[in-house]
Tab-separated table of C-alpha atoms in Angstrom:
chain	number	residue	atom	x	y	z
X	1	UNK	CA	0.000	0.000	0.000
X	2	UNK	CA	1.409	3.388	-1.035
X	3	UNK	CA	-0.029	6.809	-0.222
X	4	UNK	CA	1.107	10.393	-0.737
X	5	UNK	CA	-0.991	13.457	0.022
X	6	UNK	CA	-1.937	16.171	2.487
X	7	UNK	CA	-3.591	13.930	5.063
X	8	UNK	CA	-4.515	10.275	5.438
X	9	UNK	CA	-6.811	8.323	7.757
X	10	UNK	CA	-6.422	4.559	7.499
X	11	UNK	CA	-9.140	2.629	9.334
X	12	UNK	CA	-9.269	-0.429	7.086
X	13	UNK	CA	-7.003	-3.463	6.720
X	14	UNK	CA	-3.822	-3.787	4.669
X	15	UNK	CA	-2.356	-7.273	4.312
X	16	UNK	CA	1.129	-6.267	3.168
X	17	UNK	CA	3.551	-3.384	3.723
X	18	UNK	CA	2.465	0.252	3.725
X	19	UNK	CA	4.311	3.467	2.902
X	20	UNK	CA	2.968	6.943	3.677
X	21	UNK	CA	4.047	10.448	2.792
X	22	UNK	CA	1.699	13.032	4.249
X	23	UNK	CA	1.401	16.185	6.279
X	24	UNK	CA	-0.923	14.430	8.721
X	25	UNK	CA	-1.441	10.691	9.247
X	26	UNK	CA	-3.665	8.676	11.577
X	27	UNK	CA	-3.680	4.871	11.719
X	28	UNK	CA	-6.711	3.074	13.134
X	29	UNK	CA	-6.814	-0.107	11.112
X	30	UNK	CA	-4.617	-3.169	10.730
X	31	UNK	CA	-1.462	-3.450	8.604
X	32	UNK	CA	-0.001	-6.916	8.209
X	33	UNK	CA	3.520	-5.911	7.164
X	34	UNK	CA	5.992	-3.108	7.799
X	35	UNK	CA	5.038	0.568	7.916
X	36	UNK	CA	7.225	3.404	6.669
X	37	UNK	CA	5.842	6.881	7.303
X	38	UNK	CA	7.213	10.284	6.318
X	39	UNK	CA	4.900	12.669	8.183
X	40	UNK	CA	5.083	16.383	8.818
X	41	UNK	CA	5.472	17.707	12.337
X	42	UNK	CA	2.367	18.792	14.191
X	43	UNK	CA	3.774	22.254	14.969
X	44	UNK	CA	4.448	22.928	11.281
X	45	UNK	CA	0.944	22.065	10.106
X	46	UNK	CA	-1.337	24.587	8.481
X	47	UNK	CA	-5.086	24.649	8.029
X	48	UNK	CA	-6.725	21.280	7.341
X	49	UNK	CA	-7.749	20.572	3.717
X	50	UNK	CA	-11.418	20.547	4.725
X	51	UNK	CA	-11.220	24.304	5.393
X	52	UNK	CA	-10.760	24.885	1.640
X	53	UNK	CA	-13.760	22.727	0.646
X	54	UNK	CA	-16.940	24.812	0.639
X	55	UNK	CA	-20.437	23.384	0.327
X	56	UNK	CA	-19.329	20.140	-1.272
X	57	UNK	CA	-21.860	18.014	0.563
X	58	UNK	CA	-19.127	15.468	1.313
X	59	UNK	CA	-18.063	14.814	4.888
X	60	UNK	CA	-14.254	14.859	5.106
X	61	UNK	CA	-12.749	13.435	8.301
X	62	UNK	CA	-10.371	15.756	10.091
X	63	UNK	CA	-6.960	14.303	10.844
X	64	UNK	CA	-4.894	15.792	13.641
X	65	UNK	CA	-1.587	17.325	12.515
X	66	UNK	CA	1.421	15.043	12.777
X	67	UNK	CA	1.480	11.245	13.159
X	68	UNK	CA	-1.130	9.513	15.325
X	69	UNK	CA	-1.549	5.794	16.051
X	70	UNK	CA	-4.937	4.881	17.462
X	71	UNK	CA	-5.640	2.413	20.270
X	72	UNK	CA	-7.154	-0.083	17.849
X	73	UNK	CA	-4.316	0.097	15.288
X	74	UNK	CA	-2.247	-3.040	14.648
X	75	UNK	CA	1.060	-3.232	12.763
X	76	UNK	CA	2.212	-6.783	12.122
X	77	UNK	CA	5.761	-5.824	11.142
X	78	UNK	CA	8.157	-2.996	12.000
X	79	UNK	CA	7.418	0.709	12.122
X	80	UNK	CA	9.818	3.293	10.719
X	81	UNK	CA	8.670	6.895	10.920
X	82	UNK	CA	10.216	10.324	10.464
X	83	UNK	CA	9.518	12.944	13.145
X	84	UNK	CA	11.541	15.363	15.233
X	85	UNK	CA	10.105	13.889	18.461
X	86	UNK	CA	8.880	10.486	19.608
X	87	UNK	CA	5.153	9.903	19.170
X	88	UNK	CA	2.843	8.052	21.540
X	89	UNK	CA	2.453	4.419	20.448
X	90	UNK	CA	0.085	2.019	22.220
X	91	UNK	CA	1.991	-0.805	23.858
X	92	UNK	CA	0.540	-3.621	21.729
X	93	UNK	CA	0.152	-1.691	18.455
X	94	UNK	CA	3.500	-2.643	16.821
X	95	UNK	CA	4.689	-6.247	16.730
X	96	UNK	CA	8.143	-5.525	15.310
X	97	UNK	CA	10.807	-2.911	15.868
X	98	UNK	CA	10.036	0.805	16.133
X	99	UNK	CA	12.542	3.216	14.567
X	100	UNK	CA	12.315	6.991	14.510
X	101	UNK	CA	14.317	9.007	11.976
X	102	UNK	CA	15.174	12.680	12.158
X	103	UNK	CA	13.955	14.833	9.263
X	104	UNK	CA	16.782	15.600	6.868
X	105	UNK	CA	17.078	19.212	5.791
X	106	UNK	CA	17.434	19.882	2.079
X	107	UNK	CA	21.106	20.696	1.689
X	108	UNK	CA	21.333	19.923	-2.008
X	109	UNK	CA	21.095	23.582	-2.992
X	110	UNK	CA	23.633	25.811	-1.324
X	111	UNK	CA	24.616	29.320	-2.223
X	112	UNK	CA	28.231	29.584	-3.198
X	113	UNK	CA	29.591	33.131	-3.379
X	114	UNK	CA	31.157	33.879	-6.759
X	115	UNK	CA	34.915	33.924	-6.882
X	116	UNK	CA	36.943	36.952	-7.889
X	117	UNK	CA	37.498	35.436	-11.336
X	118	UNK	CA	33.761	34.866	-11.796
X	119	UNK	CA	32.987	38.441	-10.726
X	120	UNK	CA	35.593	39.774	-13.159
X	121	UNK	CA	34.197	37.632	-15.978
X	122	UNK	CA	30.628	38.799	-15.277
X	123	UNK	CA	31.751	42.430	-15.181
X	124	UNK	CA	33.646	42.017	-18.453
X	125	UNK	CA	30.728	40.372	-20.244
X	126	UNK	CA	28.313	43.055	-19.017
X	127	UNK	CA	30.706	45.736	-20.228
X	128	UNK	CA	31.031	44.078	-23.629
X	129	UNK	CA	27.247	43.783	-23.996
X	130	UNK	CA	26.846	47.431	-23.080
X	131	UNK	CA	29.454	48.518	-25.631
X	132	UNK	CA	27.958	46.443	-28.449
X	133	UNK	CA	24.423	47.679	-27.655
X	134	UNK	CA	25.416	51.349	-27.572
X	135	UNK	CA	27.444	51.077	-30.781
X	136	UNK	CA	24.578	49.415	-32.654
X	137	UNK	CA	22.029	51.961	-31.399
X	138	UNK	CA	24.463	54.771	-32.192
X	139	UNK	CA	25.007	53.627	-35.752
X	140	UNK	CA	21.254	53.244	-36.222
X	141	UNK	CA	20.660	56.708	-34.808
X	142	UNK	CA	23.372	58.234	-36.965
X	143	UNK	CA	21.837	56.631	-40.030
X	144	UNK	CA	18.193	57.538	-39.303
X	145	UNK	CA	18.582	60.957	-37.652
X	146	UNK	CA	22.081	62.363	-38.216
X	147	UNK	CA	21.035	66.036	-38.053
X	148	UNK	CA	19.089	65.539	-34.838
X	149	UNK	CA	21.982	63.699	-33.175
X	150	UNK	CA	24.464	66.358	-34.276
X	151	UNK	CA	22.194	69.144	-32.995
X	152	UNK	CA	21.994	67.583	-29.538
X	153	UNK	CA	25.771	67.113	-29.452
X	154	UNK	CA	26.223	70.750	-30.452
X	155	UNK	CA	24.036	71.801	-27.504
X	156	UNK	CA	26.220	69.806	-25.118
X	157	UNK	CA	29.388	71.259	-26.571
X	158	UNK	CA	28.131	74.843	-26.660
X	159	UNK	CA	26.502	74.936	-23.200
X	160	UNK	CA	27.615	72.037	-20.978
X	161	UNK	CA	26.645	73.786	-17.717
X	162	UNK	CA	23.206	74.734	-19.037
X	163	UNK	CA	22.707	71.226	-20.373
X	164	UNK	CA	23.554	69.766	-16.982
X	165	UNK	CA	21.174	72.100	-15.158
X	166	UNK	CA	18.318	71.634	-17.565
X	167	UNK	CA	18.935	67.902	-17.420
X	168	UNK	CA	18.164	67.866	-13.701
X	169	UNK	CA	15.031	69.927	-14.342
X	170	UNK	CA	13.869	67.685	-17.183
X	171	UNK	CA	14.443	64.597	-15.021
X	172	UNK	CA	12.126	66.042	-12.361
X	173	UNK	CA	9.685	67.217	-15.037
X	174	UNK	CA	9.288	63.655	-16.284
X	175	UNK	CA	7.966	62.411	-12.949
X	176	UNK	CA	5.801	65.519	-12.567
X	177	UNK	CA	4.299	64.842	-15.993
X	178	UNK	CA	3.519	61.260	-14.977
X	179	UNK	CA	1.780	62.538	-11.855
X	180	UNK	CA	-0.251	65.085	-13.822
X	181	UNK	CA	-1.364	62.563	-16.447
X	182	UNK	CA	-2.291	60.006	-13.801
X	183	UNK	CA	-4.234	62.579	-11.769
X	184	UNK	CA	-6.123	63.886	-14.798
X	185	UNK	CA	-6.886	60.332	-15.891
X	186	UNK	CA	-8.398	59.471	-12.501
X	187	UNK	CA	-10.341	62.738	-12.213
X	188	UNK	CA	-11.675	62.540	-15.767
X	189	UNK	CA	-12.643	58.894	-15.386
X	190	UNK	CA	-14.481	59.527	-12.121
X	191	UNK	CA	-16.314	62.656	-13.352
X	192	UNK	CA	-17.529	61.194	-16.633
X	193	UNK	CA	-18.278	57.896	-14.918
X	194	UNK	CA	-20.492	59.715	-12.420
X	195	UNK	CA	-22.246	61.388	-15.350
X	196	UNK	CA	-22.966	57.880	-16.716
X	197	UNK	CA	-20.797	58.607	-19.746
X	198	UNK	CA	-18.962	55.314	-19.532
X	199	UNK	CA	-17.633	55.508	-23.083
X	200	UNK	CA	-15.980	58.871	-22.511
X	201	UNK	CA	-14.634	57.726	-19.146
X	202	UNK	CA	-13.119	54.621	-20.728
X	203	UNK	CA	-11.487	56.643	-23.506
X	204	UNK	CA	-9.928	59.014	-20.963
X	205	UNK	CA	-8.572	56.148	-18.899
X	206	UNK	CA	-7.111	54.341	-21.908
X	207	UNK	CA	-5.583	57.541	-23.284
X	208	UNK	CA	-4.000	58.163	-19.895
X	209	UNK	CA	-2.601	54.641	-19.713
X	210	UNK	CA	-1.209	54.837	-23.249
X	211	UNK	CA	0.296	58.259	-22.568
X	212	UNK	CA	1.992	57.049	-19.398
X	213	UNK	CA	3.282	53.953	-21.184
X	214	UNK	CA	4.640	55.968	-24.125
X	215	UNK	CA	6.240	58.501	-21.799
X	216	UNK	CA	7.973	55.814	-19.753
X	217	UNK	CA	9.222	53.928	-22.819
X	218	UNK	CA	10.564	57.110	-24.377
X	219	UNK	CA	12.226	58.209	-21.154
X	220	UNK	CA	13.905	54.826	-20.683
X	221	UNK	CA	15.204	54.776	-24.252
X	222	UNK	CA	16.552	58.321	-23.952
X	223	UNK	CA	18.226	57.867	-20.561
X	224	UNK	CA	19.545	54.349	-21.165
X	225	UNK	CA	20.832	54.809	-24.713
X	226	UNK	CA	20.529	58.208	-26.352
X	227	UNK	CA	22.210	60.277	-23.620
X	228	UNK	CA	25.173	57.906	-23.447
X	229	UNK	CA	25.469	57.784	-27.221
X	230	UNK	CA	25.401	61.578	-27.593
X	231	UNK	CA	28.019	62.162	-24.888
X	232	UNK	CA	30.160	59.251	-26.084
X	233	UNK	CA	30.061	60.391	-29.708
X	234	UNK	CA	30.985	63.936	-28.760
X	235	UNK	CA	33.802	62.713	-26.509
X	236	UNK	CA	35.042	60.368	-29.228
X	237	UNK	CA	35.159	63.223	-31.732
X	238	UNK	CA	37.145	65.332	-29.278
X	239	UNK	CA	39.647	62.525	-28.617
X	240	UNK	CA	40.032	61.607	-32.287
X	241	UNK	CA	40.491	65.298	-33.118
X	242	UNK	CA	43.506	65.386	-30.801
X	243	UNK	CA	44.961	62.146	-32.152
X	244	UNK	CA	44.025	62.169	-35.837
X	245	UNK	CA	41.828	65.084	-37.005
X	246	UNK	CA	41.035	63.296	-40.260
X	247	UNK	CA	39.166	60.591	-38.337
X	248	UNK	CA	37.207	62.977	-36.108
X	249	UNK	CA	34.331	63.150	-38.612
X	250	UNK	CA	34.334	59.448	-39.368
X	251	UNK	CA	30.955	57.740	-38.932
X	252	UNK	CA	32.235	54.844	-36.814
X	253	UNK	CA	35.567	55.469	-35.085
X	254	UNK	CA	34.588	58.435	-32.874
X	255	UNK	CA	31.457	56.591	-31.759
X	256	UNK	CA	33.375	53.396	-31.005
X	257	UNK	CA	36.109	55.158	-29.040
X	258	UNK	CA	33.640	57.285	-27.098
X	259	UNK	CA	31.321	54.371	-26.288
X	260	UNK	CA	34.189	52.238	-24.979
X	261	UNK	CA	35.370	55.043	-22.677
X	262	UNK	CA	31.868	55.975	-21.432
X	263	UNK	CA	30.806	52.366	-20.886
X	264	UNK	CA	34.049	51.612	-19.049
X	265	UNK	CA	33.727	54.586	-16.698
X	266	UNK	CA	30.026	53.948	-16.026
X	267	UNK	CA	30.805	50.304	-15.182
X	268	UNK	CA	33.413	51.234	-12.568
X	269	UNK	CA	32.457	50.039	-9.071
X	270	UNK	CA	31.344	52.596	-6.471
X	271	UNK	CA	31.890	55.711	-8.630
X	272	UNK	CA	30.574	54.704	-12.047
X	273	UNK	CA	26.980	55.580	-11.177
X	274	UNK	CA	27.995	59.199	-10.508
X	275	UNK	CA	29.449	59.538	-13.993
X	276	UNK	CA	26.361	57.799	-15.363
X	277	UNK	CA	24.134	60.423	-13.727
X	278	UNK	CA	26.219	63.244	-15.171
X	279	UNK	CA	26.023	61.728	-18.649
X	280	UNK	CA	22.270	61.272	-18.328
X	281	UNK	CA	21.712	64.857	-17.134
X	282	UNK	CA	23.934	66.264	-19.902
X	283	UNK	CA	22.037	64.384	-22.593
X	284	UNK	CA	18.621	65.188	-21.130
X	285	UNK	CA	19.473	68.869	-20.791
X	286	UNK	CA	20.794	69.103	-24.335
X	287	UNK	CA	17.644	67.406	-25.597
X	288	UNK	CA	15.555	69.868	-23.575
X	289	UNK	CA	17.445	72.845	-25.047
X	290	UNK	CA	17.085	71.447	-28.556
X	291	UNK	CA	13.339	71.031	-28.098
X	292	UNK	CA	12.975	74.499	-26.588
X	293	UNK	CA	14.833	76.141	-29.475
X	294	UNK	CA	12.801	74.180	-31.989
X	295	UNK	CA	9.556	75.277	-30.324
X	296	UNK	CA	10.618	78.917	-30.293
X	297	UNK	CA	11.674	78.766	-33.946
X	298	UNK	CA	8.274	77.393	-34.931
X	299	UNK	CA	6.495	80.096	-32.918
X	300	UNK	CA	8.509	82.797	-34.693
X	301	UNK	CA	7.813	81.219	-38.079
X	302	UNK	CA	4.090	81.043	-37.295
């Protein structure tokens, strides 16, 4: 006889051996052979399974947590059970030998701290992935929007302090914009919902959700890629101009050199995040200045 489950109540007869694996087990019947029982401790038990069965119309016996051997139980062979403490066994219930085993903790999975070589390898692979990603995005950006990219780099070069300051402001403005959109979405949905204009309320809510999603995606792309690419490309042009001016306007080499340097500094332990913040604020501020100038130029033209 073999059983595995949450709880078991055996009040019948088993002619041979029996093996149990349960959270709660009670023996009332007769077992002709040996019994092996892996049973959970009473103090570790949770709610009985019957508490999760609602209006089934079926009476489910309640088994006490742990391992219980009734007064009428008979075991013709030996009893081997796993518990942290000895259980009460009637004097004539077991004909053979009684053996209690201690529960064995699961020690198969152990956390092993990474070695210095593994940490260095992980850091190197992360750095390489970052470099390859930025180079690919940079080349794509230079191919699709070369004038836009050059305009943002010009803003950084012409007004680095202003770009840094406006970058901090634009970073805060992003979260303020999220708050405004979310607030307007909730207010509009509630007002039009109260007016029984469910269609209008639904449109407002969905427009708000889409706006928030688009704003977050755009912000992540700009801060994670564009700002680093713009600063790296500008830095690469400056370095190549000092080494070989003929290569400063090349489409690949300044970007590659700048990306390697920026990615390496950003990946430095303890201090890299500071440089990463500066790069992000510079790129955000330059993008803000570019957008402001473009808006003013269109107003003048209009």
